[in-house]
mmCIF file of C-alpha atoms in Angstrom:
data_model
loop_
_atom_site.group_PDB
_atom_site.id
_atom_site.type_symbol
_atom_site.label_atom_id
_atom_site.label_comp_id
_atom_site.label_asym_id
_atom_site.label_seq_id
_atom_site.Cartn_x
_atom_site.Cartn_y
_atom_site.Cartn_z
ATOM 1 C CA MET D 22 -38.431 24.363 -2.460
ATOM 2 C CA SER D 23 -36.006 25.282 -5.536
ATOM 3 C CA ARG D 24 -33.787 28.535 -5.184
ATOM 4 C CA SER D 25 -33.633 30.452 -8.117
ATOM 5 C CA PRO D 26 -30.883 31.915 -10.015
ATOM 6 C CA SER D 27 -31.451 35.240 -9.355
ATOM 7 C CA HIS D 28 -31.212 34.049 -5.570
ATOM 8 C CA THR D 29 -28.654 32.824 -5.334
ATOM 9 C CA GLY D 30 -27.060 34.866 -6.761
ATOM 10 C CA LEU D 31 -27.695 37.741 -4.265
ATOM 11 C CA LEU D 32 -26.543 34.740 -1.335
ATOM 12 C CA CYS D 33 -23.228 34.472 -2.912
ATOM 13 C CA GLY D 34 -23.490 39.082 -3.069
ATOM 14 C CA LEU D 35 -24.660 39.415 0.395
ATOM 15 C CA SER D 36 -21.768 36.608 1.627
ATOM 16 C CA LEU D 37 -18.961 38.345 -0.034
ATOM 17 C CA ARG D 38 -19.474 42.032 0.859
ATOM 18 C CA ASP D 39 -20.239 41.119 4.240
ATOM 19 C CA LEU D 40 -16.209 39.255 2.966
ATOM 20 C CA LEU D 41 -14.920 42.147 2.552
ATOM 21 C CA TYR D 42 -16.898 44.532 4.790
ATOM 22 C CA GLU D 43 -14.686 42.578 7.603
ATOM 23 C CA ARG D 44 -12.371 41.222 4.887
ATOM 24 C CA THR D 45 -9.457 42.281 8.557
ATOM 25 C CA LEU D 46 -11.153 39.359 10.003
ATOM 26 C CA ALA D 47 -11.480 37.446 5.923
ATOM 27 C CA LEU D 48 -7.827 37.504 5.741
ATOM 28 C CA CYS D 49 -7.358 36.817 8.757
ATOM 29 C CA SER D 50 -8.589 33.438 8.425
ATOM 30 C CA LEU D 51 -7.807 32.880 5.136
ATOM 31 C CA ILE D 52 -3.911 33.380 5.974
ATOM 32 C CA GLY D 53 -4.597 31.515 9.923
ATOM 33 C CA LEU D 54 -5.413 28.385 6.946
ATOM 34 C CA ALA D 55 -2.331 28.826 4.679
ATOM 35 C CA ALA D 56 0.046 29.426 7.674
ATOM 36 C CA VAL D 57 -1.409 26.222 8.815
ATOM 37 C CA LEU D 58 -2.005 24.758 4.968
ATOM 38 C CA ALA D 59 1.130 25.452 3.469
ATOM 39 C CA PRO D 60 3.921 23.578 5.585
ATOM 40 C CA LEU D 61 1.450 19.933 5.815
ATOM 41 C CA ILE D 62 1.759 20.163 1.543
ATOM 42 C CA VAL D 63 4.859 21.069 1.797
ATOM 43 C CA LEU D 64 6.383 18.199 4.271
ATOM 44 C CA PHE D 65 3.607 15.527 1.920
ATOM 45 C CA GLY D 66 6.085 16.362 -0.710
ATOM 46 C CA LEU D 67 9.536 16.246 1.383
ATOM 47 C CA LYS D 68 7.653 12.544 2.249
ATOM 48 C CA GLN D 69 7.239 12.285 -1.139
ATOM 49 C CA GLY D 70 10.011 13.161 -2.647
ATOM 50 C CA VAL D 71 12.635 10.933 -0.607
ATOM 51 C CA ILE D 72 10.436 8.094 -0.034
ATOM 52 C CA ASP D 73 9.658 8.250 -3.923
ATOM 53 C CA GLY D 74 13.992 9.299 -4.679
ATOM 54 C CA LEU D 75 14.345 5.852 -2.492
ATOM 55 C CA ARG D 76 12.011 3.285 -3.986
ATOM 56 C CA ALA D 77 13.271 4.690 -7.914
ATOM 57 C CA GLU D 78 16.442 3.321 -6.547
ATOM 58 C CA LEU D 79 16.259 0.347 -5.580
ATOM 59 C CA ILE D 80 13.481 0.126 -8.756
ATOM 60 C CA ASP D 81 15.853 1.075 -11.360
ATOM 61 C CA ASN D 82 18.392 -1.698 -9.860
ATOM 62 C CA PRO D 83 16.472 -4.656 -11.357
ATOM 63 C CA ARG D 84 18.992 -6.666 -9.333
ATOM 64 C CA SER D 85 17.183 -5.376 -6.100
ATOM 65 C CA ARG D 86 14.478 -7.458 -6.892
ATOM 66 C CA MET D 87 16.670 -10.193 -7.633
ATOM 67 C CA ILE D 88 16.481 -13.756 -5.156
ATOM 68 C CA VAL D 89 18.970 -15.965 -5.559
ATOM 69 C CA ASN D 90 20.020 -19.254 -3.607
ATOM 70 C CA ALA D 91 22.961 -18.987 -0.805
ATOM 71 C CA ALA D 92 24.850 -22.748 -1.428
ATOM 72 C CA ASN D 93 24.334 -24.672 -4.229
ATOM 73 C CA ARG D 94 22.151 -27.765 -3.689
ATOM 74 C CA ASN D 95 19.612 -29.938 -5.866
ATOM 75 C CA PHE D 96 16.373 -27.916 -7.475
ATOM 76 C CA ASP D 97 15.144 -29.866 -9.530
ATOM 77 C CA ALA D 98 12.240 -28.749 -12.682
ATOM 78 C CA ALA D 99 8.831 -29.151 -10.161
ATOM 79 C CA PHE D 100 11.081 -26.326 -7.915
ATOM 80 C CA LEU D 101 11.358 -23.826 -10.452
ATOM 81 C CA THR D 102 8.259 -24.778 -12.238
ATOM 82 C CA ARG D 103 6.677 -24.423 -9.019
ATOM 83 C CA LEU D 104 8.497 -20.847 -8.290
ATOM 84 C CA ALA D 105 7.611 -19.437 -12.048
ATOM 85 C CA ALA D 106 4.462 -19.891 -11.817
ATOM 86 C CA ARG D 107 3.930 -17.627 -8.140
ATOM 87 C CA PRO D 108 1.923 -13.981 -9.042
ATOM 88 C CA ASP D 109 4.521 -12.379 -7.373
ATOM 89 C CA ILE D 110 7.258 -13.714 -10.023
ATOM 90 C CA ALA D 111 8.105 -11.997 -12.414
ATOM 91 C CA PHE D 112 10.999 -13.965 -13.535
ATOM 92 C CA VAL D 113 13.088 -17.507 -12.890
ATOM 93 C CA ILE D 114 16.419 -18.539 -15.356
ATOM 94 C CA PRO D 115 18.012 -21.736 -13.283
ATOM 95 C CA ARG D 116 21.981 -21.530 -12.759
ATOM 96 C CA ILE D 117 24.830 -24.227 -12.361
ATOM 97 C CA ARG D 118 27.265 -25.067 -10.479
ATOM 98 C CA SER D 119 29.684 -21.099 -9.768
ATOM 99 C CA LEU D 120 32.443 -23.716 -10.608
ATOM 100 C CA ASN D 121 31.790 -24.512 -14.330
ATOM 101 C CA THR D 122 30.295 -20.618 -15.095
ATOM 102 C CA GLU D 123 33.982 -20.143 -15.825
ATOM 103 C CA ALA D 124 35.049 -19.363 -19.817
ATOM 104 C CA ARG D 125 37.591 -17.892 -21.356
ATOM 105 C CA PHE D 126 36.798 -14.960 -23.941
ATOM 106 C CA GLU D 127 38.906 -13.790 -27.354
ATOM 107 C CA ASN D 128 38.528 -11.021 -29.535
ATOM 108 C CA PRO D 129 39.354 -12.129 -33.168
ATOM 109 C CA ALA D 130 40.235 -8.160 -33.106
ATOM 110 C CA ARG D 131 42.857 -8.023 -30.529
ATOM 111 C CA PRO D 132 44.286 -11.756 -30.788
ATOM 112 C CA GLY D 133 46.114 -13.601 -27.448
ATOM 113 C CA THR D 134 43.831 -11.154 -25.546
ATOM 114 C CA VAL D 135 42.283 -13.651 -23.870
ATOM 115 C CA LEU D 136 40.268 -12.387 -20.843
ATOM 116 C CA ARG D 137 37.975 -14.444 -18.121
ATOM 117 C CA ALA D 138 34.830 -14.120 -17.034
ATOM 118 C CA GLU D 139 31.790 -15.623 -15.545
ATOM 119 C CA LEU D 140 28.763 -16.977 -17.448
ATOM 120 C CA LEU D 141 25.340 -16.171 -16.838
ATOM 121 C CA ALA D 142 22.257 -17.462 -17.766
ATOM 122 C CA THR D 143 19.047 -15.819 -19.333
ATOM 123 C CA ALA D 144 16.094 -15.795 -21.473
ATOM 124 C CA ALA D 145 12.986 -13.504 -22.514
ATOM 125 C CA GLY D 146 11.908 -11.510 -19.826
ATOM 126 C CA ASP D 147 15.236 -11.213 -18.418
ATOM 127 C CA PRO D 148 14.927 -7.567 -15.561
ATOM 128 C CA LEU D 149 18.969 -7.597 -16.071
ATOM 129 C CA LEU D 150 18.581 -7.036 -19.541
ATOM 130 C CA HIS D 151 15.098 -4.570 -19.393
ATOM 131 C CA GLY D 152 15.544 -3.639 -22.842
ATOM 132 C CA LEU D 153 17.783 -5.217 -24.823
ATOM 133 C CA PRO D 154 17.497 -7.767 -27.499
ATOM 134 C CA SER D 155 16.716 -11.878 -26.469
ATOM 135 C CA ILE D 156 19.185 -14.264 -27.410
ATOM 136 C CA VAL D 157 19.888 -16.877 -29.096
ATOM 137 C CA PRO D 158 22.498 -19.520 -28.237
ATOM 138 C CA THR D 159 24.693 -18.246 -30.882
ATOM 139 C CA GLN D 160 24.807 -14.724 -29.051
ATOM 140 C CA ILE D 161 26.184 -13.172 -25.608
ATOM 141 C CA ILE D 162 25.677 -9.810 -23.780
ATOM 142 C CA PRO D 163 28.680 -9.533 -22.196
ATOM 143 C CA SER D 164 28.408 -6.895 -19.468
ATOM 144 C CA ALA D 165 29.598 -3.472 -19.527
ATOM 145 C CA SER D 166 33.141 -3.631 -17.270
ATOM 146 C CA PHE D 167 34.008 -7.201 -18.923
ATOM 147 C CA ALA D 168 32.801 -5.486 -22.923
ATOM 148 C CA ALA D 169 35.174 -2.465 -22.442
ATOM 149 C CA ARG D 170 38.178 -4.303 -21.354
ATOM 150 C CA LEU D 171 37.488 -6.488 -24.155
ATOM 151 C CA ASP D 172 36.196 -3.979 -26.122
ATOM 152 C CA LEU D 173 33.655 -5.320 -27.417
ATOM 153 C CA GLN D 174 31.194 -4.007 -29.785
ATOM 154 C CA PRO D 175 27.674 -4.615 -30.912
ATOM 155 C CA GLY D 176 27.689 -7.111 -33.495
ATOM 156 C CA MET D 177 31.680 -8.003 -33.680
ATOM 157 C CA GLN D 178 32.321 -12.046 -33.704
ATOM 158 C CA VAL D 179 33.972 -12.993 -30.334
ATOM 159 C CA THR D 180 35.567 -16.984 -29.521
ATOM 160 C CA LEU D 181 33.766 -18.493 -26.160
ATOM 161 C CA ARG D 182 35.991 -21.038 -24.972
ATOM 162 C CA ALA D 183 36.213 -24.028 -22.215
ATOM 163 C CA ILE D 184 39.200 -26.268 -21.339
ATOM 164 C CA ARG D 185 38.714 -29.026 -19.711
ATOM 165 C CA GLY D 186 41.561 -31.355 -18.693
ATOM 166 C CA ASP D 187 45.362 -31.086 -17.917
ATOM 167 C CA ALA D 188 48.758 -30.131 -19.342
ATOM 168 C CA GLY D 189 48.404 -33.625 -20.615
ATOM 169 C CA ALA D 190 45.735 -34.271 -21.589
ATOM 170 C CA ARG D 191 44.029 -31.143 -22.319
ATOM 171 C CA GLU D 192 40.512 -30.162 -24.625
ATOM 172 C CA VAL D 193 38.878 -27.136 -25.521
ATOM 173 C CA LEU D 194 35.641 -26.431 -26.386
ATOM 174 C CA ASN D 195 35.222 -23.136 -29.049
ATOM 175 C CA LEU D 196 31.793 -21.827 -29.869
ATOM 176 C CA THR D 197 32.180 -18.432 -32.313
ATOM 177 C CA VAL D 198 29.471 -16.104 -30.988
ATOM 178 C CA THR D 199 27.840 -12.764 -31.936
ATOM 179 C CA VAL D 200 27.330 -10.088 -30.036
ATOM 180 C CA ALA D 201 24.038 -8.420 -29.799
ATOM 181 C CA ALA D 202 24.432 -6.123 -27.370
ATOM 182 C CA ILE D 203 26.201 -4.659 -24.054
ATOM 183 C CA ALA D 204 24.047 -5.105 -21.060
ATOM 184 C CA PRO D 205 23.610 -1.750 -18.840
ATOM 185 C CA PRO D 206 26.715 -1.566 -15.434
ATOM 186 C CA SER D 207 23.773 -2.186 -13.436
ATOM 187 C CA ALA D 208 22.859 -5.923 -14.426
ATOM 188 C CA PHE D 209 25.758 -7.179 -13.202
ATOM 189 C CA GLY D 210 28.605 -5.157 -11.524
ATOM 190 C CA ARG D 211 32.157 -7.800 -12.791
ATOM 191 C CA ASP D 212 33.835 -9.384 -15.623
ATOM 192 C CA GLY D 213 30.488 -11.626 -16.707
ATOM 193 C CA VAL D 214 28.810 -12.687 -19.760
ATOM 194 C CA PHE D 215 24.975 -13.340 -20.038
ATOM 195 C CA VAL D 216 24.360 -16.052 -22.566
ATOM 196 C CA ASP D 217 21.547 -18.950 -24.197
ATOM 197 C CA LEU D 218 20.974 -21.200 -21.431
ATOM 198 C CA LYS D 219 21.511 -24.415 -24.005
ATOM 199 C CA THR D 220 25.327 -22.012 -23.829
ATOM 200 C CA LEU D 221 25.098 -22.400 -20.198
ATOM 201 C CA LEU D 222 24.352 -26.369 -20.238
ATOM 202 C CA LEU D 223 26.537 -27.187 -22.956
ATOM 203 C CA VAL D 224 29.647 -25.272 -21.268
ATOM 204 C CA ASP D 225 29.338 -26.598 -18.048
ATOM 205 C CA GLY D 226 28.410 -30.719 -19.139
ATOM 206 C CA PHE D 227 31.830 -30.568 -21.159
ATOM 207 C CA THR D 228 33.934 -29.073 -17.960
ATOM 208 C CA ASP D 229 32.289 -32.458 -16.030
ATOM 209 C CA GLY D 230 33.421 -34.141 -19.176
ATOM 210 C CA THR D 231 30.116 -36.227 -20.254
ATOM 211 C CA LEU D 232 29.614 -33.568 -23.942
ATOM 212 C CA ALA D 233 32.360 -33.798 -26.398
ATOM 213 C CA PRO D 234 34.220 -30.793 -27.877
ATOM 214 C CA SER D 235 32.283 -30.572 -31.325
ATOM 215 C CA THR D 236 29.026 -30.249 -29.672
ATOM 216 C CA SER D 237 26.636 -27.482 -30.250
ATOM 217 C CA PRO D 238 24.568 -25.417 -28.256
ATOM 218 C CA THR D 239 21.547 -26.551 -30.290
ATOM 219 C CA ASP D 240 22.440 -30.009 -29.448
ATOM 220 C CA ILE D 241 21.154 -30.157 -25.650
ATOM 221 C CA ALA D 242 17.607 -31.431 -24.883
ATOM 222 C CA ASP D 243 15.410 -30.476 -23.187
ATOM 223 C CA ASP D 244 15.182 -33.269 -20.104
ATOM 224 C CA PRO D 245 12.465 -32.528 -17.843
ATOM 225 C CA THR D 246 14.213 -34.627 -15.052
ATOM 226 C CA ARG D 247 17.687 -32.209 -15.162
ATOM 227 C CA ILE D 248 18.987 -30.994 -11.418
ATOM 228 C CA PHE D 249 20.203 -27.610 -11.365
ATOM 229 C CA ALA D 250 22.277 -26.179 -8.779
ATOM 230 C CA GLY D 251 20.723 -22.847 -8.068
ATOM 231 C CA PHE D 252 18.187 -20.569 -9.703
ATOM 232 C CA ARG D 253 17.894 -16.553 -10.590
ATOM 233 C CA ALA D 254 13.911 -15.187 -9.914
ATOM 234 C CA HIS D 255 13.198 -11.647 -9.791
ATOM 235 C CA ALA D 256 10.408 -11.056 -7.754
ATOM 236 C CA ARG D 257 7.529 -9.300 -10.314
ATOM 237 C CA ARG D 258 7.306 -5.978 -7.432
ATOM 238 C CA LEU D 259 9.055 -4.220 -4.701
ATOM 239 C CA GLU D 260 6.647 -5.532 -2.272
ATOM 240 C CA ASP D 261 6.989 -9.191 -3.182
ATOM 241 C CA VAL D 262 10.896 -9.391 -1.992
ATOM 242 C CA THR D 263 9.999 -9.567 1.577
ATOM 243 C CA ARG D 264 7.562 -11.816 0.972
ATOM 244 C CA ILE D 265 9.357 -14.403 -1.223
ATOM 245 C CA ASP D 266 12.448 -14.053 1.122
ATOM 246 C CA HIS D 267 10.788 -15.745 3.771
ATOM 247 C CA ASP D 268 8.585 -17.635 1.843
ATOM 248 C CA LEU D 269 11.456 -19.420 0.531
ATOM 249 C CA ARG D 270 13.671 -19.411 3.828
ATOM 250 C CA ARG D 271 10.670 -21.640 5.414
ATOM 251 C CA GLU D 272 11.162 -23.992 2.515
ATOM 252 C CA GLY D 273 14.524 -24.602 3.696
ATOM 253 C CA VAL D 274 15.915 -22.761 1.131
ATOM 254 C CA ASP D 275 18.695 -20.033 1.760
ATOM 255 C CA VAL D 276 18.904 -17.091 -0.256
ATOM 256 C CA GLU D 277 20.531 -13.612 -0.988
ATOM 257 C CA THR D 278 18.043 -10.231 -1.375
ATOM 258 C CA LEU D 279 17.711 -6.925 -0.054
ATOM 259 C CA ALA D 280 15.148 -7.843 1.414
ATOM 260 C CA GLU D 281 16.304 -5.588 4.657
ATOM 261 C CA GLN D 282 16.675 -3.146 2.342
ATOM 262 C CA VAL D 283 13.031 -3.743 1.009
ATOM 263 C CA ALA D 284 11.770 -3.808 4.572
ATOM 264 C CA SER D 285 13.360 -0.390 5.969
ATOM 265 C CA LEU D 286 12.003 1.601 2.726
ATOM 266 C CA LEU D 287 8.356 0.120 3.468
ATOM 267 C CA SER D 288 8.620 0.602 7.013
ATOM 268 C CA LEU D 289 10.712 4.167 6.465
ATOM 269 C CA ASP D 290 7.170 4.897 4.679
ATOM 270 C CA ARG D 291 4.670 4.090 6.652
ATOM 271 C CA SER D 292 5.755 5.510 9.422
ATOM 272 C CA LEU D 293 6.373 8.847 6.865
ATOM 273 C CA THR D 294 2.622 8.261 6.473
ATOM 274 C CA LEU D 295 1.431 7.924 9.955
ATOM 275 C CA LEU D 296 3.359 11.267 10.795
ATOM 276 C CA PHE D 297 1.965 13.589 8.360
ATOM 277 C CA ALA D 298 -1.407 11.895 9.384
ATOM 278 C CA LEU D 299 -0.524 12.594 12.766
ATOM 279 C CA LEU D 300 0.161 16.465 12.460
ATOM 280 C CA ALA D 301 -2.256 16.381 9.566
ATOM 281 C CA GLY D 302 -4.718 15.908 11.972
ATOM 282 C CA LEU D 303 -3.628 18.327 14.970
ATOM 283 C CA GLY D 304 -3.239 21.783 12.778
ATOM 284 C CA GLY D 305 -6.555 20.748 10.670
ATOM 285 C CA VAL D 306 -8.278 20.010 13.596
ATOM 286 C CA GLY D 307 -6.963 22.816 15.071
ATOM 287 C CA TYR D 308 -7.954 25.246 12.046
ATOM 288 C CA LEU D 309 -11.132 24.507 11.538
ATOM 289 C CA VAL D 310 -11.992 24.726 14.722
ATOM 290 C CA SER D 311 -10.899 27.831 15.089
ATOM 291 C CA LEU D 312 -12.506 29.324 11.334
ATOM 292 C CA GLY D 313 -15.801 27.279 13.329
ATOM 293 C CA VAL D 314 -15.337 29.601 16.465
ATOM 294 C CA GLY D 315 -15.106 32.354 14.012
ATOM 295 C CA LEU D 316 -18.399 32.050 12.217
ATOM 296 C CA TYR D 317 -20.223 31.539 15.083
ATOM 297 C CA ALA D 318 -19.082 34.386 16.633
ATOM 298 C CA ASN D 319 -19.519 36.473 13.260
ATOM 299 C CA VAL D 320 -22.856 35.502 13.771
ATOM 300 C CA GLU D 321 -23.787 35.814 17.520
ATOM 301 C CA ARG D 322 -21.971 39.388 16.163
ATOM 302 C CA LYS D 323 -24.905 40.276 13.459
ATOM 303 C CA GLN D 324 -28.164 38.882 14.620
ATOM 304 C CA ARG D 325 -29.623 41.641 14.231
ATOM 305 C CA ASP D 326 -28.632 42.251 10.793
ATOM 306 C CA LEU D 327 -29.533 38.092 10.208
ATOM 307 C CA SER D 328 -33.340 38.628 11.715
ATOM 308 C CA LEU D 329 -33.846 41.594 9.482
ATOM 309 C CA LEU D 330 -32.687 39.620 6.796
ATOM 310 C CA ARG D 331 -35.349 36.376 8.061
ATOM 311 C CA LEU D 332 -37.477 40.351 8.208
ATOM 312 C CA ILE D 333 -37.665 40.463 4.632
ATOM 313 C CA GLY D 334 -37.784 37.258 3.315
ATOM 314 C CA LEU D 335 -34.861 34.978 3.608
ATOM 315 C CA SER D 336 -35.106 31.717 5.262
ATOM 316 C CA ARG D 337 -33.581 29.706 7.744
ATOM 317 C CA ARG D 338 -31.860 27.723 5.109
ATOM 318 C CA ASP D 339 -30.464 31.325 3.976
ATOM 319 C CA LEU D 340 -29.217 32.779 7.107
ATOM 320 C CA VAL D 341 -27.593 28.821 7.065
ATOM 321 C CA VAL D 342 -26.632 28.935 3.640
ATOM 322 C CA PHE D 343 -24.642 32.881 4.810
ATOM 323 C CA PRO D 344 -22.135 31.131 6.396
ATOM 324 C CA LEU D 345 -21.392 27.758 4.464
ATOM 325 C CA ILE D 346 -20.010 30.365 1.677
ATOM 326 C CA GLN D 347 -18.295 32.309 3.648
ATOM 327 C CA ALA D 348 -16.116 29.034 4.328
ATOM 328 C CA LEU D 349 -15.795 27.807 0.790
ATOM 329 C CA ILE D 350 -14.080 30.759 0.110
ATOM 330 C CA ILE D 351 -11.798 31.367 2.288
ATOM 331 C CA ALA D 352 -11.266 27.818 2.299
ATOM 332 C CA ALA D 353 -10.206 28.356 -1.495
ATOM 333 C CA ALA D 354 -8.217 31.814 -0.972
ATOM 334 C CA GLY D 355 -6.484 30.063 1.837
ATOM 335 C CA ALA D 356 -5.075 26.339 -0.335
ATOM 336 C CA ALA D 357 -4.283 29.128 -3.158
ATOM 337 C CA LEU D 358 -2.225 30.672 -1.000
ATOM 338 C CA ALA D 359 -0.583 27.536 0.532
ATOM 339 C CA SER D 360 -0.277 26.353 -2.673
ATOM 340 C CA LEU D 361 1.804 29.195 -3.417
ATOM 341 C CA LEU D 362 3.872 28.977 -1.031
ATOM 342 C CA ALA D 363 4.346 25.652 -1.289
ATOM 343 C CA LEU D 364 5.351 25.639 -4.845
ATOM 344 C CA THR D 365 8.112 28.859 -3.782
ATOM 345 C CA VAL D 366 9.218 26.581 -0.156
ATOM 346 C CA ALA D 367 9.848 23.392 -2.392
ATOM 347 C CA GLY D 368 11.514 25.084 -5.372
ATOM 348 C CA LEU D 369 14.061 26.424 -2.560
ATOM 349 C CA VAL D 370 14.029 23.344 -1.714
ATOM 350 C CA ASN D 371 14.801 21.471 -4.559
ATOM 351 C CA ARG D 372 17.346 24.237 -5.486
ATOM 352 C CA LEU D 373 19.036 23.156 -2.383
ATOM 353 C CA PRO D 374 23.038 22.258 -3.616
ATOM 354 C CA LEU D 375 23.127 19.402 -1.114
ATOM 355 C CA GLY D 376 25.595 17.141 -3.879
ATOM 356 C CA GLY D 377 26.409 13.254 -2.900
ATOM 357 C CA ALA D 378 23.950 14.016 0.275
ATOM 358 C CA ASN D 379 20.797 14.166 -1.440
ATOM 359 C CA PRO D 380 18.687 11.774 0.603
ATOM 360 C CA ALA D 381 16.143 11.575 -2.977
ATOM 361 C CA GLY D 382 19.642 9.892 -4.898
ATOM 362 C CA GLY D 383 19.116 12.386 -7.497
ATOM 363 C CA HIS D 384 15.499 13.169 -7.574
ATOM 364 C CA ALA D 385 12.801 15.984 -6.093
ATOM 365 C CA ILE D 386 13.448 16.274 -2.678
ATOM 366 C CA CYS D 387 10.401 18.445 -2.012
ATOM 367 C CA ALA D 388 8.255 16.317 -4.949
ATOM 368 C CA ILE D 389 4.605 18.693 -4.862
ATOM 369 C CA ALA D 390 1.787 17.329 -7.425
ATOM 370 C CA PRO D 391 -0.390 18.960 -9.363
ATOM 371 C CA GLU D 392 -3.304 16.648 -7.601
ATOM 372 C CA HIS D 393 -1.473 17.504 -4.148
ATOM 373 C CA LEU D 394 -2.502 21.111 -4.318
ATOM 374 C CA LEU D 395 -6.639 19.584 -5.756
ATOM 375 C CA LEU D 396 -6.666 16.999 -2.698
ATOM 376 C CA ALA D 397 -5.520 19.753 -0.461
ATOM 377 C CA LEU D 398 -8.116 21.844 -1.706
ATOM 378 C CA LEU D 399 -11.115 19.937 -1.871
ATOM 379 C CA VAL D 400 -9.849 18.527 1.980
ATOM 380 C CA SER D 401 -10.345 21.834 2.809
ATOM 381 C CA LEU D 402 -13.355 23.333 1.022
ATOM 382 C CA PHE D 403 -15.306 20.003 3.341
ATOM 383 C CA GLY D 404 -13.163 20.643 6.143
ATOM 384 C CA ALA D 405 -14.458 24.466 5.826
ATOM 385 C CA ALA D 406 -17.686 23.059 5.074
ATOM 386 C CA LEU D 407 -17.533 21.508 8.129
ATOM 387 C CA SER D 408 -16.484 24.562 10.601
ATOM 388 C CA ALA D 409 -19.666 26.276 9.064
ATOM 389 C CA ALA D 410 -22.080 23.679 9.371
ATOM 390 C CA PHE D 411 -21.853 24.971 13.478
ATOM 391 C CA ALA D 412 -22.463 28.582 12.538
ATOM 392 C CA GLY D 413 -25.273 27.492 10.662
ATOM 393 C CA TYR D 414 -27.264 26.259 13.356
ATOM 394 C CA ARG D 415 -27.299 28.999 15.005
ATOM 395 C CA ALA D 416 -27.897 31.295 12.397
ATOM 396 C CA ALA D 417 -30.791 29.261 11.396
ATOM 397 C CA ARG D 418 -32.270 29.803 14.954
ATOM 398 C CA ILE D 419 -32.545 33.443 14.502
ATOM 399 C CA GLU D 420 -36.824 34.670 14.914
ATOM 400 C CA PRO D 421 -37.522 38.041 12.727
ATOM 401 C CA ALA D 422 -38.708 39.047 15.554
ATOM 402 C CA GLU D 423 -35.236 39.655 17.161
ATOM 403 C CA GLY D 424 -34.612 42.397 14.492
ATOM 404 C CA LEU D 425 -37.767 44.190 15.226
ATOM 405 C CA ARG D 426 -36.968 43.806 18.677
ATOM 406 C CA ASP D 427 -33.926 46.015 18.105
ATOM 407 C CA ALA D 428 -35.687 48.547 15.906
#
């Protein structure tokens, strides 16, 4: 049998008036819920703030997902193709022998000033140069430190120079290249210049004596049999770094990664999640048991009143709904008070003058989002409904005759 709107309104009105009549007990229950829930929200906000800050610090630094071989060895095109085909790899670029990666650069605006820099191959989609334009063989992207030392600006033309031989038989490779952009400081911390792979292969071949000084980058043909000395790869996600590191080491490839730091962060995240779950479970269960017992005791105290309500027409189902409505009202009000307290504490924590000791790396230490508060409200309502079921079961067993006996 469906309830009419007036019948539902009657139940809600009776429940609310009973709460107002027992406002001292209701207020104690409300404050009790807020006292348990507010610290849990703050604790969850601290976990989110610290972990998300550390995670963002690693993610924002593209070198955190970088995997490079530790020593020069032979890598053929098949290995690099297989590596690039992995779903957890976002980018792969070959590397040449480290002895052949040095070149000299001269800024025509500062004649006579020649500085050495390490050459690094790049291509479209390079995470180290995210947001910067792709380059062609006649363009370069210098690191921030090198651009500052040589006073380089985007659009400027400079001379790339490689030298082979001794003083008696020296040959020089001169290339005029254009500065396409300046790499961010996080891309490369030393004096370096990002170049197209063909430009790097030209410098490598010239230094080895296999290419003439008149060779240009466009003369470098694709060779599927070419052997490279190494590679630079980037994982698609931070969580993939450890797995890729382990897989390559099992293949006998020694690599350099931040796998240990990433694993430590993920382990800390899991540990804090478990700690939060245990604390939330203990605190939440304790309060819900207390709320259920309080509602049950309230039903016991009001047996006569509830039996009289049965006499005037309320059904067993109505008496079950009676403590349920009260529990939901207490839960909603308690969650609102807990949210207000938690946001206040979070604001105070985030304004603490921690300086360089901020474990969140410049992000909010206590990060409480609206969805976190909504989740706390929903969990509180669900838990309150479970607690009310205990009291509702007792209320449903009250017979109308109990009220007649006391009349």
